[in-house]
Every structure is written in structure tokens, then in C-alpha cells.
mmCIF file of N, CA, C and O in Angstrom:
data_model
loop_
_atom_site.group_PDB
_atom_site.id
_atom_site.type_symbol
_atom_site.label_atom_id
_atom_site.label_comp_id
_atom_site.label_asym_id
_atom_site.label_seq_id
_atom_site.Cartn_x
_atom_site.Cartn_y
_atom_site.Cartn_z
ATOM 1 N N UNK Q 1 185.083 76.413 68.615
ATOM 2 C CA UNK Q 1 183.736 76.915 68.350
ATOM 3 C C UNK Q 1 183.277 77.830 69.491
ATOM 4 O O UNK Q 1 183.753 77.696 70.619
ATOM 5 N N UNK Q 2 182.186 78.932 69.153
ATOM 6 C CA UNK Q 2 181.777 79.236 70.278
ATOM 7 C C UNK Q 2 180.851 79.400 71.252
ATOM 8 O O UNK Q 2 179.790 79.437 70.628
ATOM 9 N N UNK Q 3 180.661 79.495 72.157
ATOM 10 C CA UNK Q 3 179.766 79.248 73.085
ATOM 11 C C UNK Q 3 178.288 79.638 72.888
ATOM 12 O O UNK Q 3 177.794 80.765 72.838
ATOM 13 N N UNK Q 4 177.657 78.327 72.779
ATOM 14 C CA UNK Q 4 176.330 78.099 72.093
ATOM 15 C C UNK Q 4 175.639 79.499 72.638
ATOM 16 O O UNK Q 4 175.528 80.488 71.914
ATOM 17 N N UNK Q 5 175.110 79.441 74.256
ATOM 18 C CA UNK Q 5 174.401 80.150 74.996
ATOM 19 C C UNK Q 5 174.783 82.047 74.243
ATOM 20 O O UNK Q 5 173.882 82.839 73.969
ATOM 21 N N UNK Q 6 175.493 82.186 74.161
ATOM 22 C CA UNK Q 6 176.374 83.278 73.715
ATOM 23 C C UNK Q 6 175.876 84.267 72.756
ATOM 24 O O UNK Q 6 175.667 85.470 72.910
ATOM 25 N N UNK Q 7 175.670 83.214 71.330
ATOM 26 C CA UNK Q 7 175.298 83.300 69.814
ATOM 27 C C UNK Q 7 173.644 83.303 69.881
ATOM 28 O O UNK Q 7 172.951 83.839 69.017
ATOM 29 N N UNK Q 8 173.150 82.657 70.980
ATOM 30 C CA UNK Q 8 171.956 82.429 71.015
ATOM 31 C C UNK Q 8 171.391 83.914 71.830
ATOM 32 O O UNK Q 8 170.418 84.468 71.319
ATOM 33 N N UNK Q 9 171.840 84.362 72.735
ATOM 34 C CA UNK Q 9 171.563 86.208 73.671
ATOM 35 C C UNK Q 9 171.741 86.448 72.504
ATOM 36 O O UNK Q 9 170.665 86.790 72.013
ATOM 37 N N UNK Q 10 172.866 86.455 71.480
ATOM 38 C CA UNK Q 10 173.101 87.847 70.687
ATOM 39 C C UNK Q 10 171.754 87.977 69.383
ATOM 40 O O UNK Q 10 171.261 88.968 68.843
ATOM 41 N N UNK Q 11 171.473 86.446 69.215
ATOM 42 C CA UNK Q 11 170.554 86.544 67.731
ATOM 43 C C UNK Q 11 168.880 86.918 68.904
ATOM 44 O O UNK Q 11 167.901 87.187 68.208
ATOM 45 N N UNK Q 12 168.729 86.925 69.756
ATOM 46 C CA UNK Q 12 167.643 87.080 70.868
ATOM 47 C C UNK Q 12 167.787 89.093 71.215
ATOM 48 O O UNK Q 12 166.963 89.751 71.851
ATOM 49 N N UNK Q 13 168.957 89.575 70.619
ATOM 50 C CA UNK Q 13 169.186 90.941 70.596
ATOM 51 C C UNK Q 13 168.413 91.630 69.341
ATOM 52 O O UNK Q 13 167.713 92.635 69.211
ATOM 53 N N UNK Q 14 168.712 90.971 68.793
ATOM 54 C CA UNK Q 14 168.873 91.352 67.426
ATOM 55 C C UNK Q 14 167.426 91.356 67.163
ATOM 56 O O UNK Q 14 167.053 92.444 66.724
ATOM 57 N N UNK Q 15 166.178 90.181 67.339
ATOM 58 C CA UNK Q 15 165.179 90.121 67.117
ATOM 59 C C UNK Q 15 164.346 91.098 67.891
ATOM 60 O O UNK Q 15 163.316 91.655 67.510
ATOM 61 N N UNK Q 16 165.022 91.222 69.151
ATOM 62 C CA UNK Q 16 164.316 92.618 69.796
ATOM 63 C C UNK Q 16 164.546 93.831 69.616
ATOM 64 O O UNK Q 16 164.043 94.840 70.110
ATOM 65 N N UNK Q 17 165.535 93.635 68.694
ATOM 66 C CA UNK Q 17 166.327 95.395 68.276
ATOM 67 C C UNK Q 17 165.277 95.535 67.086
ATOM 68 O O UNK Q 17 164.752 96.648 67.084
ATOM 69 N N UNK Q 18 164.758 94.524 65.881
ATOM 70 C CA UNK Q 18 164.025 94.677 64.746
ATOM 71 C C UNK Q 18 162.910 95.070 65.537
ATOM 72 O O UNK Q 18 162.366 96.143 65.272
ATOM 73 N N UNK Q 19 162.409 94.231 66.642
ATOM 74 C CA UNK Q 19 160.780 94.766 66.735
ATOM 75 C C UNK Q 19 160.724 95.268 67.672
ATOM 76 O O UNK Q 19 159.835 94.831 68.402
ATOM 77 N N UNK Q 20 161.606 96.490 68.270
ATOM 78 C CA UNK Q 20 161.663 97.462 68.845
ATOM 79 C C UNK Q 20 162.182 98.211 68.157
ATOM 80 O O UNK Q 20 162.802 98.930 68.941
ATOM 81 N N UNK Q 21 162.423 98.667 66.852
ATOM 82 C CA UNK Q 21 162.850 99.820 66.412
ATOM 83 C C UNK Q 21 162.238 100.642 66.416
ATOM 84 O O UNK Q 21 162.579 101.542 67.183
ATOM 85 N N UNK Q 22 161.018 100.844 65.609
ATOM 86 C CA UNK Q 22 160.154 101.642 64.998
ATOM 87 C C UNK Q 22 159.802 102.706 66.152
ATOM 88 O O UNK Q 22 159.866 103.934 66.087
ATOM 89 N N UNK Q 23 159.348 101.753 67.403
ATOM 90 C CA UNK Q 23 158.509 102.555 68.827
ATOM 91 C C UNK Q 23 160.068 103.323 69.501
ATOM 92 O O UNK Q 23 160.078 104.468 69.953
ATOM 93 N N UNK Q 24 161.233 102.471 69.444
ATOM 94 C CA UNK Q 24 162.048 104.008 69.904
ATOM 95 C C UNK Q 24 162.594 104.708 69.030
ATOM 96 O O UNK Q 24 163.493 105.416 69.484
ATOM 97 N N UNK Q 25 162.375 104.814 67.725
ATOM 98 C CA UNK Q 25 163.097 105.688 67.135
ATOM 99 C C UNK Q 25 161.845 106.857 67.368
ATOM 100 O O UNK Q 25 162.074 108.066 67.346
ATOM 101 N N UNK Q 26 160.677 106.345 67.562
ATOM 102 C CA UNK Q 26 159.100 107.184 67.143
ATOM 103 C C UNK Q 26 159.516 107.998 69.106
ATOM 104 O O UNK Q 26 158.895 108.986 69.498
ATOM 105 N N UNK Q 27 160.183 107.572 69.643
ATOM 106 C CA UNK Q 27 160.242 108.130 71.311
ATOM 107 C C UNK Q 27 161.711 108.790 71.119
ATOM 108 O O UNK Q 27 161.802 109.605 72.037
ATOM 109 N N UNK Q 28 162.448 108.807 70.646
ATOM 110 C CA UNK Q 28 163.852 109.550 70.764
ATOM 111 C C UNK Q 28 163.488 110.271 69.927
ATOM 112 O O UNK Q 28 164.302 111.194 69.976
ATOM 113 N N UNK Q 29 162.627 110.534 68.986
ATOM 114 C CA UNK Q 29 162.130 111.891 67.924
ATOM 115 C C UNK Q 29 161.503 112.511 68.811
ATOM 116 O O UNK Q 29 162.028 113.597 69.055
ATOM 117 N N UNK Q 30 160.360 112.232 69.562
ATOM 118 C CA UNK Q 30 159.801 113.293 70.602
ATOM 119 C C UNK Q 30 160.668 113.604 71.622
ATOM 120 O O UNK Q 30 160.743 114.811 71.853
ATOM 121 N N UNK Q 31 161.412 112.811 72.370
ATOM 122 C CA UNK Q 31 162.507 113.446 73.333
ATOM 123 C C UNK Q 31 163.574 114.419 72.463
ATOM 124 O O UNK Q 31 164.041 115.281 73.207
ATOM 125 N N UNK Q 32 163.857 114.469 71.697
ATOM 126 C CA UNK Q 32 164.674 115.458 70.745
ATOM 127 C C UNK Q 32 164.120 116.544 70.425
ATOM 128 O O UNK Q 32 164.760 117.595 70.453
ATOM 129 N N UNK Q 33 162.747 116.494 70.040
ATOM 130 C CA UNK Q 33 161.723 117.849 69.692
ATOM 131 C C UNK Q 33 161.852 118.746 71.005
ATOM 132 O O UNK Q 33 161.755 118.474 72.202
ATOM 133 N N UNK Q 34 162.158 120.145 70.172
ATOM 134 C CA UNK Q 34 162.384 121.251 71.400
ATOM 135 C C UNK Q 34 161.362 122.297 71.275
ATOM 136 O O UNK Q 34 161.052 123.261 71.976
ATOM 137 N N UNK Q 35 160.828 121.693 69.895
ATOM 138 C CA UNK Q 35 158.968 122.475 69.960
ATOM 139 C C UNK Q 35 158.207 121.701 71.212
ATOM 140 O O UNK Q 35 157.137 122.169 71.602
ATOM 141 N N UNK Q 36 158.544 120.973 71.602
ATOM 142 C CA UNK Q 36 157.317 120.230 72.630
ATOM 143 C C UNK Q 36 157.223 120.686 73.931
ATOM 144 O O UNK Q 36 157.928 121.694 73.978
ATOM 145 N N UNK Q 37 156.670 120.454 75.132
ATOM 146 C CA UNK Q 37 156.967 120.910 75.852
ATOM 147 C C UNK Q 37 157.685 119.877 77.110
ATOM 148 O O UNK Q 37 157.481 118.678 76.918
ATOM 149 N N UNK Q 38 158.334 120.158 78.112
ATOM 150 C CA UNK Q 38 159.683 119.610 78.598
ATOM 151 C C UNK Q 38 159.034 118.465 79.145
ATOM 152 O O UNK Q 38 159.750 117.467 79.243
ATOM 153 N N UNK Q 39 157.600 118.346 79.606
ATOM 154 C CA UNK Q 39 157.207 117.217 80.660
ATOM 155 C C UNK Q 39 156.729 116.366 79.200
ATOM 156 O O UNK Q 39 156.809 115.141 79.292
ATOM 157 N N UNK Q 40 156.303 116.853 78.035
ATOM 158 C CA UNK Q 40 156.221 115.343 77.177
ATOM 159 C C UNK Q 40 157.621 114.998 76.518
ATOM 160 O O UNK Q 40 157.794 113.879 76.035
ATOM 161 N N UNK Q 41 158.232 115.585 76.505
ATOM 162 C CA UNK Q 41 159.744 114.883 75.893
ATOM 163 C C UNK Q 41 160.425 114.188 77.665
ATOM 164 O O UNK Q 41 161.488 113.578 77.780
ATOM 165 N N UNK Q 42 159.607 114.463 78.649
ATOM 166 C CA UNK Q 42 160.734 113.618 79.571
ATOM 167 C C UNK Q 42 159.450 112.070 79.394
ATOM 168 O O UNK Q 42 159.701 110.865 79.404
ATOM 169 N N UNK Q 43 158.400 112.641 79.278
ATOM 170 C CA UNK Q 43 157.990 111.272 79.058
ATOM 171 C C UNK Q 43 158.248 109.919 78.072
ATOM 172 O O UNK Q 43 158.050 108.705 78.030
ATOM 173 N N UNK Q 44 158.761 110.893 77.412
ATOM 174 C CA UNK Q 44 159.124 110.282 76.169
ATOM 175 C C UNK Q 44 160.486 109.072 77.075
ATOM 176 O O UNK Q 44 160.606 107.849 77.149
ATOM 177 N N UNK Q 45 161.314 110.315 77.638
ATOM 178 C CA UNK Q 45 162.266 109.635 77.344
ATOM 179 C C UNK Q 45 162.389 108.372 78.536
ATOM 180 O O UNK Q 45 163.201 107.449 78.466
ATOM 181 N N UNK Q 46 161.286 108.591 79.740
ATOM 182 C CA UNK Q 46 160.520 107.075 80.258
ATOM 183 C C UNK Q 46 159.736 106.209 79.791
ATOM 184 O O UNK Q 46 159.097 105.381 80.439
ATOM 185 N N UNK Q 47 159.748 106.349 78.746
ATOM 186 C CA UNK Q 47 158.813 105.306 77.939
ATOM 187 C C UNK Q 47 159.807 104.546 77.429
ATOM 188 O O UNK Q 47 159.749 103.317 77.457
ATOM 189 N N UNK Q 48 161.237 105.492 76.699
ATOM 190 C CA UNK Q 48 162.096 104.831 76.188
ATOM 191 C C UNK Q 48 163.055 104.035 77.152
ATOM 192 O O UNK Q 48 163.660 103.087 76.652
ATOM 193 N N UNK Q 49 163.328 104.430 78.977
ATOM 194 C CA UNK Q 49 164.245 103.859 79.461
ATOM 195 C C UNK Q 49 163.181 102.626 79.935
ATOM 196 O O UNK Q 49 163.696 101.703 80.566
ATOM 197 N N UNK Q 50 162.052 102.574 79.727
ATOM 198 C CA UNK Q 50 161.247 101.443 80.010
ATOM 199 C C UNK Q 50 161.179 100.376 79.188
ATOM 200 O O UNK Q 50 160.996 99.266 79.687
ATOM 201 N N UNK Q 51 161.316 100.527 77.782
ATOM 202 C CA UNK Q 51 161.732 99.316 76.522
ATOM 203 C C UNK Q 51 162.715 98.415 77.735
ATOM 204 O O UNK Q 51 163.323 98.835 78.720
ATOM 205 N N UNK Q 52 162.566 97.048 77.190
ATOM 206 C CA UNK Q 52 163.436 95.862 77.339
ATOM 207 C C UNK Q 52 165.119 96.713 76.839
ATOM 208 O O UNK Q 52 165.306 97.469 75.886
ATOM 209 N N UNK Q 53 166.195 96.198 77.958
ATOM 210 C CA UNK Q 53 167.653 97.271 77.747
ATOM 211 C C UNK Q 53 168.070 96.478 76.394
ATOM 212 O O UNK Q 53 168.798 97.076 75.602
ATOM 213 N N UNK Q 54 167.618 95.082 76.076
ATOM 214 C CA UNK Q 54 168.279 93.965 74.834
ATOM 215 C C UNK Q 54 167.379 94.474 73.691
ATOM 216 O O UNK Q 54 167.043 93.674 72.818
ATOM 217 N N UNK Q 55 166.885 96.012 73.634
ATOM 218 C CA UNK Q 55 166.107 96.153 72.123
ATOM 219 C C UNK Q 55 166.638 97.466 71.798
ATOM 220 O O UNK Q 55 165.987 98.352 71.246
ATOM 221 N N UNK Q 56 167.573 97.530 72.082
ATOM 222 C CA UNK Q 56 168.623 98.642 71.835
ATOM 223 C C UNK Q 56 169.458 98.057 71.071
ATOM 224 O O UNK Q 56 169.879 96.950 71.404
ATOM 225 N N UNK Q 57 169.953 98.759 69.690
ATOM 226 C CA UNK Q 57 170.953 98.316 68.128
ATOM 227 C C UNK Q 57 172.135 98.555 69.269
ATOM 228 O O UNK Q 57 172.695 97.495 69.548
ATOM 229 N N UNK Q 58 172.531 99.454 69.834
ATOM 230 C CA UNK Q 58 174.093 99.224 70.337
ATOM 231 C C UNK Q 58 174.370 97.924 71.048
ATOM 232 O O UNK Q 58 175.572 97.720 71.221
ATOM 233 N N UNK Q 59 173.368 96.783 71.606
ATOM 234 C CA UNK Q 59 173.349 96.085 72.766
ATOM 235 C C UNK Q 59 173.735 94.499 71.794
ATOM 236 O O UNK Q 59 173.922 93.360 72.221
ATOM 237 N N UNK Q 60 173.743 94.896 70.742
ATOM 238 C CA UNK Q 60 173.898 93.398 69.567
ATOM 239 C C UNK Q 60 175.328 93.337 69.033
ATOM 240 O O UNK Q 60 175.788 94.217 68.305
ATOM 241 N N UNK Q 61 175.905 92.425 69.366
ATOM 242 C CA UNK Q 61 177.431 92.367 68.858
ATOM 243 C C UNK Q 61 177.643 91.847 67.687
ATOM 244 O O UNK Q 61 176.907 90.906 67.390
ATOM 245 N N UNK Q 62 178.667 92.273 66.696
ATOM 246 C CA UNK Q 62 178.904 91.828 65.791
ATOM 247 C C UNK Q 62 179.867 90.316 65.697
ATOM 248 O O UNK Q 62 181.093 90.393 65.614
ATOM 249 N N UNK Q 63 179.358 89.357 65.713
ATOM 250 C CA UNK Q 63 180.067 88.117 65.255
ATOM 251 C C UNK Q 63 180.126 87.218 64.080
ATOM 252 O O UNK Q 63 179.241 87.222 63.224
ATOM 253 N N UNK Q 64 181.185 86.432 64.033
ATOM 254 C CA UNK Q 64 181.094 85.793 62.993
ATOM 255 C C UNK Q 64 180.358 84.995 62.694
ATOM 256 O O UNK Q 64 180.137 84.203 63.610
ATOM 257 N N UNK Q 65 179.558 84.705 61.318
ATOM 258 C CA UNK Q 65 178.858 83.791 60.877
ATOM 259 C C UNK Q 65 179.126 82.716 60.710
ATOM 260 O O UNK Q 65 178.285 81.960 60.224
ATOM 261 N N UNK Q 66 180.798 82.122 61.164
ATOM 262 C CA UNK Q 66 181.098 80.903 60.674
ATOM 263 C C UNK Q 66 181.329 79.971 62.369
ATOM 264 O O UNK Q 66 181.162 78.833 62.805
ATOM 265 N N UNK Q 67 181.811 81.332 62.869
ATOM 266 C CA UNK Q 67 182.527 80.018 64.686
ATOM 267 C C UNK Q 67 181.184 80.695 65.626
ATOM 268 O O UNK Q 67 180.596 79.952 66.411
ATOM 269 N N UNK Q 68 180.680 82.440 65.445
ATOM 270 C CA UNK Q 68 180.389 83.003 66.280
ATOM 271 C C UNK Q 68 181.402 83.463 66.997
ATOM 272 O O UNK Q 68 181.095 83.492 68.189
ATOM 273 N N UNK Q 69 182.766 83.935 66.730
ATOM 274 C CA UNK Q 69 183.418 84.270 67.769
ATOM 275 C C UNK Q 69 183.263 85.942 67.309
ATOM 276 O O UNK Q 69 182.966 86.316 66.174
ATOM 277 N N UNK Q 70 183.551 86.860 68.522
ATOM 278 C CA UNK Q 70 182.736 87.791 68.377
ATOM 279 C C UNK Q 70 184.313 89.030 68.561
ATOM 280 O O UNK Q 70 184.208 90.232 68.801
ATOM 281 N N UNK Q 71 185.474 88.362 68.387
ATOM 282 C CA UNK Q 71 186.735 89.694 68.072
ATOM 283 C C UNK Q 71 187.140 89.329 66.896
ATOM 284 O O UNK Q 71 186.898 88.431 66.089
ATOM 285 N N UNK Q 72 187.858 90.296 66.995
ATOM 286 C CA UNK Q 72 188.543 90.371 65.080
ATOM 287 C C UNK Q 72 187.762 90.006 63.948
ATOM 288 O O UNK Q 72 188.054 89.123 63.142
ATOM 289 N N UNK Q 73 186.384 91.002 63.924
ATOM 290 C CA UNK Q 73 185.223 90.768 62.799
ATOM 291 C C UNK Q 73 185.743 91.630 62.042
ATOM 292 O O UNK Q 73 186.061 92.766 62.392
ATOM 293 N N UNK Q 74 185.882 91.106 60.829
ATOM 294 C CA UNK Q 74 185.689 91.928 59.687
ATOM 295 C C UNK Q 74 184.106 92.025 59.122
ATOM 296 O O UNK Q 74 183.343 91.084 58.907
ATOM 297 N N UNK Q 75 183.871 93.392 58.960
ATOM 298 C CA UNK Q 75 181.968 93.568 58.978
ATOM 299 C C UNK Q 75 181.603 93.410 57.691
ATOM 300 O O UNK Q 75 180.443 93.160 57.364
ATOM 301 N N UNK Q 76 182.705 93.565 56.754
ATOM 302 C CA UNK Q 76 182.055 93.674 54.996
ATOM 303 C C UNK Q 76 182.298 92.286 54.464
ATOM 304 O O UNK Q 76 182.180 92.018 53.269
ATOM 305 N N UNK Q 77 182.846 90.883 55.949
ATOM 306 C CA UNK Q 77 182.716 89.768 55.134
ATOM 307 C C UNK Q 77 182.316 88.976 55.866
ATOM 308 O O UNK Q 77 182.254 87.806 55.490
ATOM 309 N N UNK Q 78 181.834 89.413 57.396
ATOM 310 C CA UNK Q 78 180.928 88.995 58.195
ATOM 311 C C UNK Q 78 181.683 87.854 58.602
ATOM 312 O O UNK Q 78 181.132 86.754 58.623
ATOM 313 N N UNK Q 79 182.708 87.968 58.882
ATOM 314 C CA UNK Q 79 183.706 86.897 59.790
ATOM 315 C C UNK Q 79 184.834 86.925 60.583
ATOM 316 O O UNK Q 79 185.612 87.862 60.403
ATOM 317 N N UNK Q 80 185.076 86.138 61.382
ATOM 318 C CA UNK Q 80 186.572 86.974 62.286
ATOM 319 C C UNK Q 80 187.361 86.421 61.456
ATOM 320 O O UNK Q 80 187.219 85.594 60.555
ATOM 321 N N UNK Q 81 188.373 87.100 61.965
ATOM 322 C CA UNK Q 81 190.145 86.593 61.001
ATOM 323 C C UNK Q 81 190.172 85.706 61.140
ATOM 324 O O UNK Q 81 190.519 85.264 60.045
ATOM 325 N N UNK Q 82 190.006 84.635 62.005
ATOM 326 C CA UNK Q 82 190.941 82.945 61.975
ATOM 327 C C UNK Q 82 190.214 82.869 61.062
ATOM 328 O O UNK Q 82 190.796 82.844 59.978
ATOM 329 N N UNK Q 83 188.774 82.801 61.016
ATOM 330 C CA UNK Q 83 187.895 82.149 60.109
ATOM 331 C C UNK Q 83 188.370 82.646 58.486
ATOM 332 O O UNK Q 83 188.421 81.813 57.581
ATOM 333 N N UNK Q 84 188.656 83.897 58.294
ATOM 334 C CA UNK Q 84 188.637 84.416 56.746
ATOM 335 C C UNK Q 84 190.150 83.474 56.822
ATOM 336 O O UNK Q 84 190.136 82.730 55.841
ATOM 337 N N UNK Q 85 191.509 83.242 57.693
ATOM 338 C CA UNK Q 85 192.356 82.913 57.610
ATOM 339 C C UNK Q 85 191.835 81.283 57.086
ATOM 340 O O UNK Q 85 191.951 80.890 55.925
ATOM 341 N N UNK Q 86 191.476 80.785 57.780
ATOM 342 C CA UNK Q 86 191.470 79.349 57.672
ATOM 343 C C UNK Q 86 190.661 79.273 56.228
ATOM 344 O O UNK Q 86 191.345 78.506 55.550
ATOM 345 N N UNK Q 87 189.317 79.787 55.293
ATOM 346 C CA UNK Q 87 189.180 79.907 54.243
ATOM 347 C C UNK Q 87 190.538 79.772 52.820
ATOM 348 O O UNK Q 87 190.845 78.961 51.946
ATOM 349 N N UNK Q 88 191.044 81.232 53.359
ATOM 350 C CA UNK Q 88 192.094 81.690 52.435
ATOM 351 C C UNK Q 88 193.136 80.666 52.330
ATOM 352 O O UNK Q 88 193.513 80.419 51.184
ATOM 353 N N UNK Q 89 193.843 79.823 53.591
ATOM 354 C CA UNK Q 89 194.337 78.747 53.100
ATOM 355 C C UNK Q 89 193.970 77.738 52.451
ATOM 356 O O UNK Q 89 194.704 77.300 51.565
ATOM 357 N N UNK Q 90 192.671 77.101 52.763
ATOM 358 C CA UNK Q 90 192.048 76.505 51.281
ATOM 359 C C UNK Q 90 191.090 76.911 50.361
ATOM 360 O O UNK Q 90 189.955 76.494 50.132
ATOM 361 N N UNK Q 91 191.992 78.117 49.706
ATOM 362 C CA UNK Q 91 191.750 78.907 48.478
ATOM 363 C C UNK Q 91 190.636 78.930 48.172
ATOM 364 O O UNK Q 91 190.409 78.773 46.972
ATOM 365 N N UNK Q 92 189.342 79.154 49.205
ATOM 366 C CA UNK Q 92 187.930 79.333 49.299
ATOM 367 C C UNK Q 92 187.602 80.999 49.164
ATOM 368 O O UNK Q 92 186.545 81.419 49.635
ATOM 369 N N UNK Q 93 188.115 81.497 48.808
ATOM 370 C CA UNK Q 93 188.412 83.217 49.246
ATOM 371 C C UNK Q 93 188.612 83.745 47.609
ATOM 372 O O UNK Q 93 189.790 83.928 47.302
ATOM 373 N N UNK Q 94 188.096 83.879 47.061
ATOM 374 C CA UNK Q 94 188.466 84.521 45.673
ATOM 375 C C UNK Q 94 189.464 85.600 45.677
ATOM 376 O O UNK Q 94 189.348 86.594 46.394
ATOM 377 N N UNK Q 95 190.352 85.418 44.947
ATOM 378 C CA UNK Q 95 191.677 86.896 45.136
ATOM 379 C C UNK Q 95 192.183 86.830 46.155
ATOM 380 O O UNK Q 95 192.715 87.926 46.330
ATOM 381 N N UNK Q 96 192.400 86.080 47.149
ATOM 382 C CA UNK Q 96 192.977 85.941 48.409
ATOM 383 C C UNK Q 96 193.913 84.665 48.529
ATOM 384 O O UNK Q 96 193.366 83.582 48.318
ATOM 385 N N UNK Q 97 195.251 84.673 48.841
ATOM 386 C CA UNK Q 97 196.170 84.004 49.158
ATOM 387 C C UNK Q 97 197.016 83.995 50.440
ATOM 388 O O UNK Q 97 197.769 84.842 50.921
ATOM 389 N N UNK Q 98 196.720 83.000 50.764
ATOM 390 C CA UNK Q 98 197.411 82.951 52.448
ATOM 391 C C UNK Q 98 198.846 82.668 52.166
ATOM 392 O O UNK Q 98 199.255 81.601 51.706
ATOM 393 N N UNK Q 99 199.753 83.934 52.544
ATOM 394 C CA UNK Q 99 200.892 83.216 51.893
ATOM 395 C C UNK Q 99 201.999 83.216 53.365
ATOM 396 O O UNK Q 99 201.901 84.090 54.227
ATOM 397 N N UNK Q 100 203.004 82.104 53.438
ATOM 398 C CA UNK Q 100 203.949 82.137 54.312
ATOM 399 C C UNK Q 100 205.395 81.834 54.128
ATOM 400 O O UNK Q 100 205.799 81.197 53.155
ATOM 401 N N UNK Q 101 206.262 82.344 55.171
ATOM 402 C CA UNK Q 101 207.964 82.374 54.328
ATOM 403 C C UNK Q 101 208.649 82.286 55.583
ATOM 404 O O UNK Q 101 209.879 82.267 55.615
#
């Protein structure tokens, strides 16, 4: 299994990435505008290096929903391989067969 503390930062990312979206996407649109003029787009873009660094979407890792282990995710079934592995051997996996020889 994996490390409680771990799963718990990453879902603590994630809630600050939802309710910090809106205010930096609304501050990386004015730092991008090249109609503006240069001292409000740098403000912009101190307002944005001032957000909390854990409310940033790149800063949230993708892990599995079943151990939390956070390599070998597959994203369209929201689990790492041992986990889809250990499913597929007891034929919990629709269309999927764990097969060995």
C-alpha cells in the first residue's frame, strides 16, 4: 500500500489547484496580453508567483485510485499496472485476460 502522508499532499494539491484556478488562469491571461502595458502584465505575473506553489495543475500527480501508488498509471483507467494486473487475474476487468506460459 502506499504511503498514507503521500496520497493525502497529493488530494491537498488538487483541492488547491480547483480553488485556485479561476484567479490564475484570470493572471496568466493578463501576463500574456501584449495590448497591456509591461508594468501591469509584470504585475500580473507577481501576483501569480505569489499564489500558494501546491495550486498549480502541474504540482498534482497522477495516482492510482486503488494502492495510491503513483508509477505506471494508466490515466484512462485511473490505476497503476500491478493494480489493473492483479484485477485482470481475477477476471474483474471486462475483455481482459491475464494470461501466462
Amino acid at each position: 500500500m502506499a504511503k498514507k502522508a503521500s496520497v493525502e499532499r497529493n488530494r491537498k494539491r488538487e483541492r488547491l489547484a480547483q480553488r485556485y484556478a479561476a484567479k490564475r488562469e484570470q493572471l496568466k491571461a493578463i501576463a500574456r496580453d501584449q495590448e497591456l502595458p509591461v508594468e501591469e502584465r509584470f504585475a500580473a505575473q507577481l501576483k501569480l508567483a505569489a499564489l500558494p506553489r501546491n495550486s498549480a495543475v502541474t504540482r498534482v500527480r497522477n495516482r492510482c485510485e486503488i494502492t495510491g501508488r503513483p508509477r505506471g498509471f494508466y490515466r484512462k483507467l485511473r490505476m497503476s499496472r500491478i493494480a489493473l494486473r492483479e484485477l485482470a487475474s481475477q477476471g474483474m476487468v471486462p475483455g481482459m485476460v491475464k494470461s501466462s506460459w
